[in-house]
Amino acid sequence: MEWQPEPESLRQLIQLLNSTQSPDNEVQQQNNQRLEELRKVPDFINYLLFVLVAMKEESATARAVAGLLLKNSVRQDFGSIPPHVLEYVKRKSIDAIGDPDTLVRHTLGTVIATSVALGKIRNWPEILPRLMQLLDSSEYPVVEGAWDILHKICDECGLELDEPLEDGTRPLNVMIPKFLSFFSSELPLLREYAIATTTIFVTKRSECMQPMIDTFVVELFKRANDENPEVLKAVCRAVVALLETRPEKLMPELENVVNYMIYTTQHTDPDIAMEACEFWLAFCEQEELVESLRPFLSRVIPTLMRGMVYTERDLLMLDNGDDDAVVPDSDQDIKPRHHRARTHDHHEGGGAASGEDGEGADDGDSDDDYEYDSEDDEDDIYSEWNLRKCSAASLDVMSTAFGDQVLEFVLPALREELANDDWCIKEAGILALGAIAEGCMTGMEPHLANLLPYLIQWFKHEKALVRSIACWSASRYGKWALFGSEPNTLKVYFEPLLAGLLETMMDNNKRVQEAACSAFATIEELAGPYMVPYIQPVLETLIRAFDLYQRKNLIILYDAVGTLAEAVGSELNHPSFVQMLMPNMMKRWENLHTEDPHMFPVFECLSAIALSLGPGFAPYAQPVFERCVQIVGETLQVCQQAAHDPSIEAPDRDLVIVALDLISSI
């Protein structure tokens, strides 16, 4: 007899699922506790599946929540789920593919894909033939649901699909031809699914894909002028995948491909343009191919520079221009921070692509960074990768690949942009100026004596976005201001740059503060012992900034203080400097809770200060040492408890690392 839910238990579960949407934190905590208890009930999975696939009278949101809980239960407990329960999940899931509601349909797809990935395809042999059969259904929800599941399975299990089954057949030998036939589907979403799913196997260099790669290329470029924006994005991603894995398939038609990508990089839809722009980034990162791009630089580079101008959508999100220094940051503004080495954007490999913030784009709110290889999750709504960032990153790597040769095409556009009265165009020119710094430093040197004063002057521009990008761009030329061939370089260029950044650090706009402080940290790290004559004014500014900055920018400020200590070494151990710095630092240290997001940067900052001051840190060593030992002990104790009790949340082990680092420094 097939399993059936107990009515009262089902009613309570439905009530619980509906209450998960409550904004009340107390209600949410009660729900989480109750759900954790229910996970221990043997047939809880059956109840969740029943709500997801059978209770069509319930809201789509409640059913989707049930599906997400089901997916999480399957993922967390897969090894301990009884076989008969798994079989029930498989059978009922297959029967429900094609639910009329898209949210429910896609949630079910996640459940099925998770089950396939964890249980392996060979243990659910009927799933792929069934999904392939459903692609021919006359009902759109069924076809779309099957595609959604296939895409997720291919993404999760791509390598397994390339391997032969027990009967010797390879699933992809059947699947890929079927996928290719959908490239010309009348329905845009199905075309998108087909291109995106097949591209997975191009990216993974699937063995089964190779005999069909020519057909893939032919069918792909038939969609090059597709009217649907999502299909066009999929086409662009596929072209980039081909460039990265099978470039020889593009080389015979390189001129046509380049022309198409230049055209698409200028698409009026910035999201399509961004996907096309990835092509230039990928091209320049492949040393064996990059030389083939040289004949097209005269057209590609101006296209990239136009792509750096803020779009209207960018400005709606960013151009507040407000004096917001007194507005407190919310907890959501401060993303989790983990222990890492202190580095700034002038390091080799970090370059412009590490962010205009000077700290590897550590701050999600700064659109002026265009980091494309960050380990940090950026939580801010507009920290996403976009056309502007991709264009700037592409120009950066292009200037590194071709060096001063790109200046022939950059400088004419740069002169026009920097002289333009439209601040958006001027701002894009300043961004481009910073982007080429690493690759074209030699060729730019004759121009810097005139350009750097302009950059410093723009620190006071009326628009906050111009001020912030000018700080970043100027920091990219910090090495020239320090060590350039011009006479009296330090006096004429470095000191005005340093003074300008220190003044701008006190700006009334938080984004400008962040950019100036990060640029300053980059400059002081470059300068090293050359910072010694300026310790007094620098410390005065840093102490003032401690009183001005809100919580998020304080993280960058701690980094700047630590970098100063590393740069000047024992020269910081002067009684007047110690008296300026340490009371402020110790007050902040004592007021910090262990769970505070500032704990990591303060630990790292104090480690650098302790090493720099040496004996001068002695009056502060005992309380710091004792608290470090306490944190290490408490953290390890909770780690041990969490290992034996799942209800206890494990603490961040990085706390132990930074505490031990600080003990070592002392």
PDB file of N, CA, C and O in Angstrom, residues 271-304:
ATOM      1  N   ASP A 271      23.595  44.054 -20.640  1.00  0.00           N
ATOM      2  CA  ASP A 271      23.877  42.686 -20.205  1.00  0.00           C
ATOM      3  C   ASP A 271      24.383  41.833 -21.368  1.00  0.00           C
ATOM      4  O   ASP A 271      25.292  41.003 -21.206  1.00  0.00           O
ATOM      5  N   ILE A 272      23.807  42.031 -22.549  1.00  0.00           N
ATOM      6  CA  ILE A 272      24.311  41.334 -23.736  1.00  0.00           C
ATOM      7  C   ILE A 272      25.710  41.831 -24.063  1.00  0.00           C
ATOM      8  O   ILE A 272      26.622  41.046 -24.351  1.00  0.00           O
ATOM      9  N   ALA A 273      25.884  43.152 -24.010  1.00  0.00           N
ATOM     10  CA  ALA A 273      27.205  43.733 -24.292  1.00  0.00           C
ATOM     11  C   ALA A 273      28.261  43.189 -23.340  1.00  0.00           C
ATOM     12  O   ALA A 273      29.402  42.915 -23.739  1.00  0.00           O
ATOM     13  N   MET A 274      27.900  42.998 -22.079  1.00  0.00           N
ATOM     14  CA  MET A 274      28.857  42.484 -21.104  1.00  0.00           C
ATOM     15  C   MET A 274      29.268  41.048 -21.446  1.00  0.00           C
ATOM     16  O   MET A 274      30.450  40.699 -21.379  1.00  0.00           O
ATOM     17  N   GLU A 275      28.301  40.223 -21.806  1.00  0.00           N
ATOM     18  CA  GLU A 275      28.643  38.839 -22.175  1.00  0.00           C
ATOM     19  C   GLU A 275      29.572  38.820 -23.388  1.00  0.00           C
ATOM     20  O   GLU A 275      30.502  38.009 -23.452  1.00  0.00           O
ATOM     21  N   ALA A 276      29.335  39.708 -24.346  1.00  0.00           N
ATOM     22  CA  ALA A 276      30.218  39.784 -25.513  1.00  0.00           C
ATOM     23  C   ALA A 276      31.597  40.292 -25.115  1.00  0.00           C
ATOM     24  O   ALA A 276      32.622  39.843 -25.637  1.00  0.00           O
ATOM     25  N   CYS A 277      31.637  41.217 -24.173  1.00  0.00           N
ATOM     26  CA  CYS A 277      32.899  41.810 -23.734  1.00  0.00           C
ATOM     27  C   CYS A 277      33.815  40.775 -23.087  1.00  0.00           C
ATOM     28  O   CYS A 277      35.046  40.908 -23.118  1.00  0.00           O
ATOM     29  N   GLU A 278      33.235  39.720 -22.512  1.00  0.00           N
ATOM     30  CA  GLU A 278      34.040  38.650 -21.920  1.00  0.00           C
ATOM     31  C   GLU A 278      34.977  38.024 -22.958  1.00  0.00           C
ATOM     32  O   GLU A 278      36.023  37.465 -22.607  1.00  0.00           O
ATOM     33  N   PHE A 279      34.599  38.120 -24.222  1.00  0.00           N
ATOM     34  CA  PHE A 279      35.412  37.554 -25.304  1.00  0.00           C
ATOM     35  C   PHE A 279      36.804  38.177 -25.312  1.00  0.00           C
ATOM     36  O   PHE A 279      37.811  37.479 -25.467  1.00  0.00           O
ATOM     37  N   TRP A 280      36.879  39.504 -25.123  1.00  0.00           N
ATOM     38  CA  TRP A 280      38.178  40.190 -25.185  1.00  0.00           C
ATOM     39  C   TRP A 280      39.029  39.840 -23.967  1.00  0.00           C
ATOM     40  O   TRP A 280      40.247  39.667 -24.075  1.00  0.00           O
ATOM     41  N   LEU A 281      38.376  39.695 -22.857  1.00  0.00           N
ATOM     42  CA  LEU A 281      39.087  39.307 -21.646  1.00  0.00           C
ATOM     43  C   LEU A 281      39.678  37.910 -21.811  1.00  0.00           C
ATOM     44  O   LEU A 281      40.854  37.671 -21.501  1.00  0.00           O
ATOM     45  N   ALA A 282      38.865  36.993 -22.316  1.00  0.00           N
ATOM     46  CA  ALA A 282      39.336  35.621 -22.519  1.00  0.00           C
ATOM     47  C   ALA A 282      40.438  35.568 -23.570  1.00  0.00           C
ATOM     48  O   ALA A 282      41.422  34.819 -23.435  1.00  0.00           O
ATOM     49  N   PHE A 283      40.296  36.352 -24.619  1.00  0.00           N
ATOM     50  CA  PHE A 283      41.279  36.352 -25.713  1.00  0.00           C
ATOM     51  C   PHE A 283      42.657  36.765 -25.190  1.00  0.00           C
ATOM     52  O   PHE A 283      43.676  36.121 -25.474  1.00  0.00           O
ATOM     53  N   CYS A 284      42.691  37.839 -24.412  1.00  0.00           N
ATOM     54  CA  CYS A 284      43.977  38.383 -23.973  1.00  0.00           C
ATOM     55  C   CYS A 284      44.639  37.529 -22.897  1.00  0.00           C
ATOM     56  O   CYS A 284      45.822  37.700 -22.615  1.00  0.00           O
ATOM     57  N   GLU A 285      43.888  36.635 -22.289  1.00  0.00           N
ATOM     58  CA  GLU A 285      44.464  35.783 -21.263  1.00  0.00           C
ATOM     59  C   GLU A 285      45.082  34.515 -21.842  1.00  0.00           C
ATOM     60  O   GLU A 285      45.628  33.710 -21.100  1.00  0.00           O
ATOM     61  N   GLN A 286      44.995  34.353 -23.164  1.00  0.00           N
ATOM     62  CA  GLN A 286      45.581  33.181 -23.803  1.00  0.00           C
ATOM     63  C   GLN A 286      46.793  33.609 -24.635  1.00  0.00           C
ATOM     64  O   GLN A 286      46.658  34.167 -25.727  1.00  0.00           O
ATOM     65  N   GLU A 287      47.961  33.338 -24.078  1.00  0.00           N
ATOM     66  CA  GLU A 287      49.193  33.841 -24.673  1.00  0.00           C
ATOM     67  C   GLU A 287      49.392  33.368 -26.107  1.00  0.00           C
ATOM     68  O   GLU A 287      49.912  34.107 -26.947  1.00  0.00           O
ATOM     69  N   GLU A 288      48.969  32.140 -26.383  1.00  0.00           N
ATOM     70  CA  GLU A 288      49.211  31.603 -27.721  1.00  0.00           C
ATOM     71  C   GLU A 288      48.290  32.201 -28.772  1.00  0.00           C
ATOM     72  O   GLU A 288      48.540  32.070 -29.977  1.00  0.00           O
ATOM     73  N   LEU A 289      47.229  32.883 -28.329  1.00  0.00           N
ATOM     74  CA  LEU A 289      46.261  33.443 -29.270  1.00  0.00           C
ATOM     75  C   LEU A 289      46.335  34.954 -29.393  1.00  0.00           C
ATOM     76  O   LEU A 289      45.938  35.513 -30.411  1.00  0.00           O
ATOM     77  N   VAL A 290      46.824  35.601 -28.355  1.00  0.00           N
ATOM     78  CA  VAL A 290      46.625  37.041 -28.236  1.00  0.00           C
ATOM     79  C   VAL A 290      47.189  37.826 -29.417  1.00  0.00           C
ATOM     80  O   VAL A 290      46.631  38.853 -29.822  1.00  0.00           O
ATOM     81  N   GLU A 291      48.256  37.343 -29.999  1.00  0.00           N
ATOM     82  CA  GLU A 291      48.861  38.065 -31.118  1.00  0.00           C
ATOM     83  C   GLU A 291      47.902  38.174 -32.298  1.00  0.00           C
ATOM     84  O   GLU A 291      47.970  39.130 -33.085  1.00  0.00           O
ATOM     85  N   SER A 292      46.975  37.227 -32.414  1.00  0.00           N
ATOM     86  CA  SER A 292      46.003  37.255 -33.510  1.00  0.00           C
ATOM     87  C   SER A 292      45.058  38.443 -33.396  1.00  0.00           C
ATOM     88  O   SER A 292      44.388  38.811 -34.368  1.00  0.00           O
ATOM     89  N   LEU A 293      45.005  39.049 -32.216  1.00  0.00           N
ATOM     90  CA  LEU A 293      44.094  40.166 -31.992  1.00  0.00           C
ATOM     91  C   LEU A 293      44.677  41.501 -32.442  1.00  0.00           C
ATOM     92  O   LEU A 293      43.944  42.482 -32.618  1.00  0.00           O
ATOM     93  N   ARG A 294      45.991  41.542 -32.652  1.00  0.00           N
ATOM     94  CA  ARG A 294      46.660  42.807 -32.945  1.00  0.00           C
ATOM     95  C   ARG A 294      46.028  43.584 -34.104  1.00  0.00           C
ATOM     96  O   ARG A 294      45.830  44.803 -33.994  1.00  0.00           O
ATOM     97  N   PRO A 295      45.682  42.953 -35.237  1.00  0.00           N
ATOM     98  CA  PRO A 295      45.120  43.737 -36.355  1.00  0.00           C
ATOM     99  C   PRO A 295      43.797  44.427 -36.033  1.00  0.00           C
ATOM    100  O   PRO A 295      43.377  45.321 -36.772  1.00  0.00           O
ATOM    101  N   PHE A 296      43.150  44.015 -34.937  1.00  0.00           N
ATOM    102  CA  PHE A 296      41.818  44.540 -34.634  1.00  0.00           C
ATOM    103  C   PHE A 296      41.829  45.551 -33.493  1.00  0.00           C
ATOM    104  O   PHE A 296      40.768  46.057 -33.104  1.00  0.00           O
ATOM    105  N   LEU A 297      43.004  45.851 -32.945  1.00  0.00           N
ATOM    106  CA  LEU A 297      43.069  46.730 -31.771  1.00  0.00           C
ATOM    107  C   LEU A 297      42.477  48.108 -32.035  1.00  0.00           C
ATOM    108  O   LEU A 297      41.869  48.715 -31.142  1.00  0.00           O
ATOM    109  N   SER A 298      42.640  48.606 -33.228  1.00  0.00           N
ATOM    110  CA  SER A 298      42.161  49.963 -33.531  1.00  0.00           C
ATOM    111  C   SER A 298      40.653  50.081 -33.397  1.00  0.00           C
ATOM    112  O   SER A 298      40.118  51.181 -33.211  1.00  0.00           O
ATOM    113  N   ARG A 299      39.963  48.952 -33.487  1.00  0.00           N
ATOM    114  CA  ARG A 299      38.504  48.970 -33.335  1.00  0.00           C
ATOM    115  C   ARG A 299      38.059  48.445 -31.977  1.00  0.00           C
ATOM    116  O   ARG A 299      37.061  48.896 -31.431  1.00  0.00           O
ATOM    117  N   VAL A 300      38.799  47.493 -31.442  1.00  0.00           N
ATOM    118  CA  VAL A 300      38.406  46.893 -30.168  1.00  0.00           C
ATOM    119  C   VAL A 300      38.582  47.893 -29.024  1.00  0.00           C
ATOM    120  O   VAL A 300      37.696  48.055 -28.175  1.00  0.00           O
ATOM    121  N   ILE A 301      39.734  48.584 -28.991  1.00  0.00           N
ATOM    122  CA  ILE A 301      40.047  49.458 -27.848  1.00  0.00           C
ATOM    123  C   ILE A 301      39.044  50.610 -27.707  1.00  0.00           C
ATOM    124  O   ILE A 301      38.529  50.853 -26.604  1.00  0.00           O
ATOM    125  N   PRO A 302      38.711  51.329 -28.770  1.00  0.00           N
ATOM    126  CA  PRO A 302      37.676  52.371 -28.604  1.00  0.00           C
ATOM    127  C   PRO A 302      36.331  51.801 -28.144  1.00  0.00           C
ATOM    128  O   PRO A 302      35.604  52.447 -27.391  1.00  0.00           O
ATOM    129  N   THR A 303      36.021  50.576 -28.589  1.00  0.00           N
ATOM    130  CA  THR A 303      34.782  49.934 -28.151  1.00  0.00           C
ATOM    131  C   THR A 303      34.812  49.687 -26.649  1.00  0.00           C
ATOM    132  O   THR A 303      33.830  49.942 -25.938  1.00  0.00           O
ATOM    133  N   LEU A 304      35.943  49.204 -26.144  1.00  0.00           N
ATOM    134  CA  LEU A 304      36.076  48.964 -24.706  1.00  0.00           C
ATOM    135  C   LEU A 304      35.977  50.270 -23.925  1.00  0.00           C
ATOM    136  O   LEU A 304      35.342  50.325 -22.863  1.00  0.00           O
TER     137      LEU A 304
END
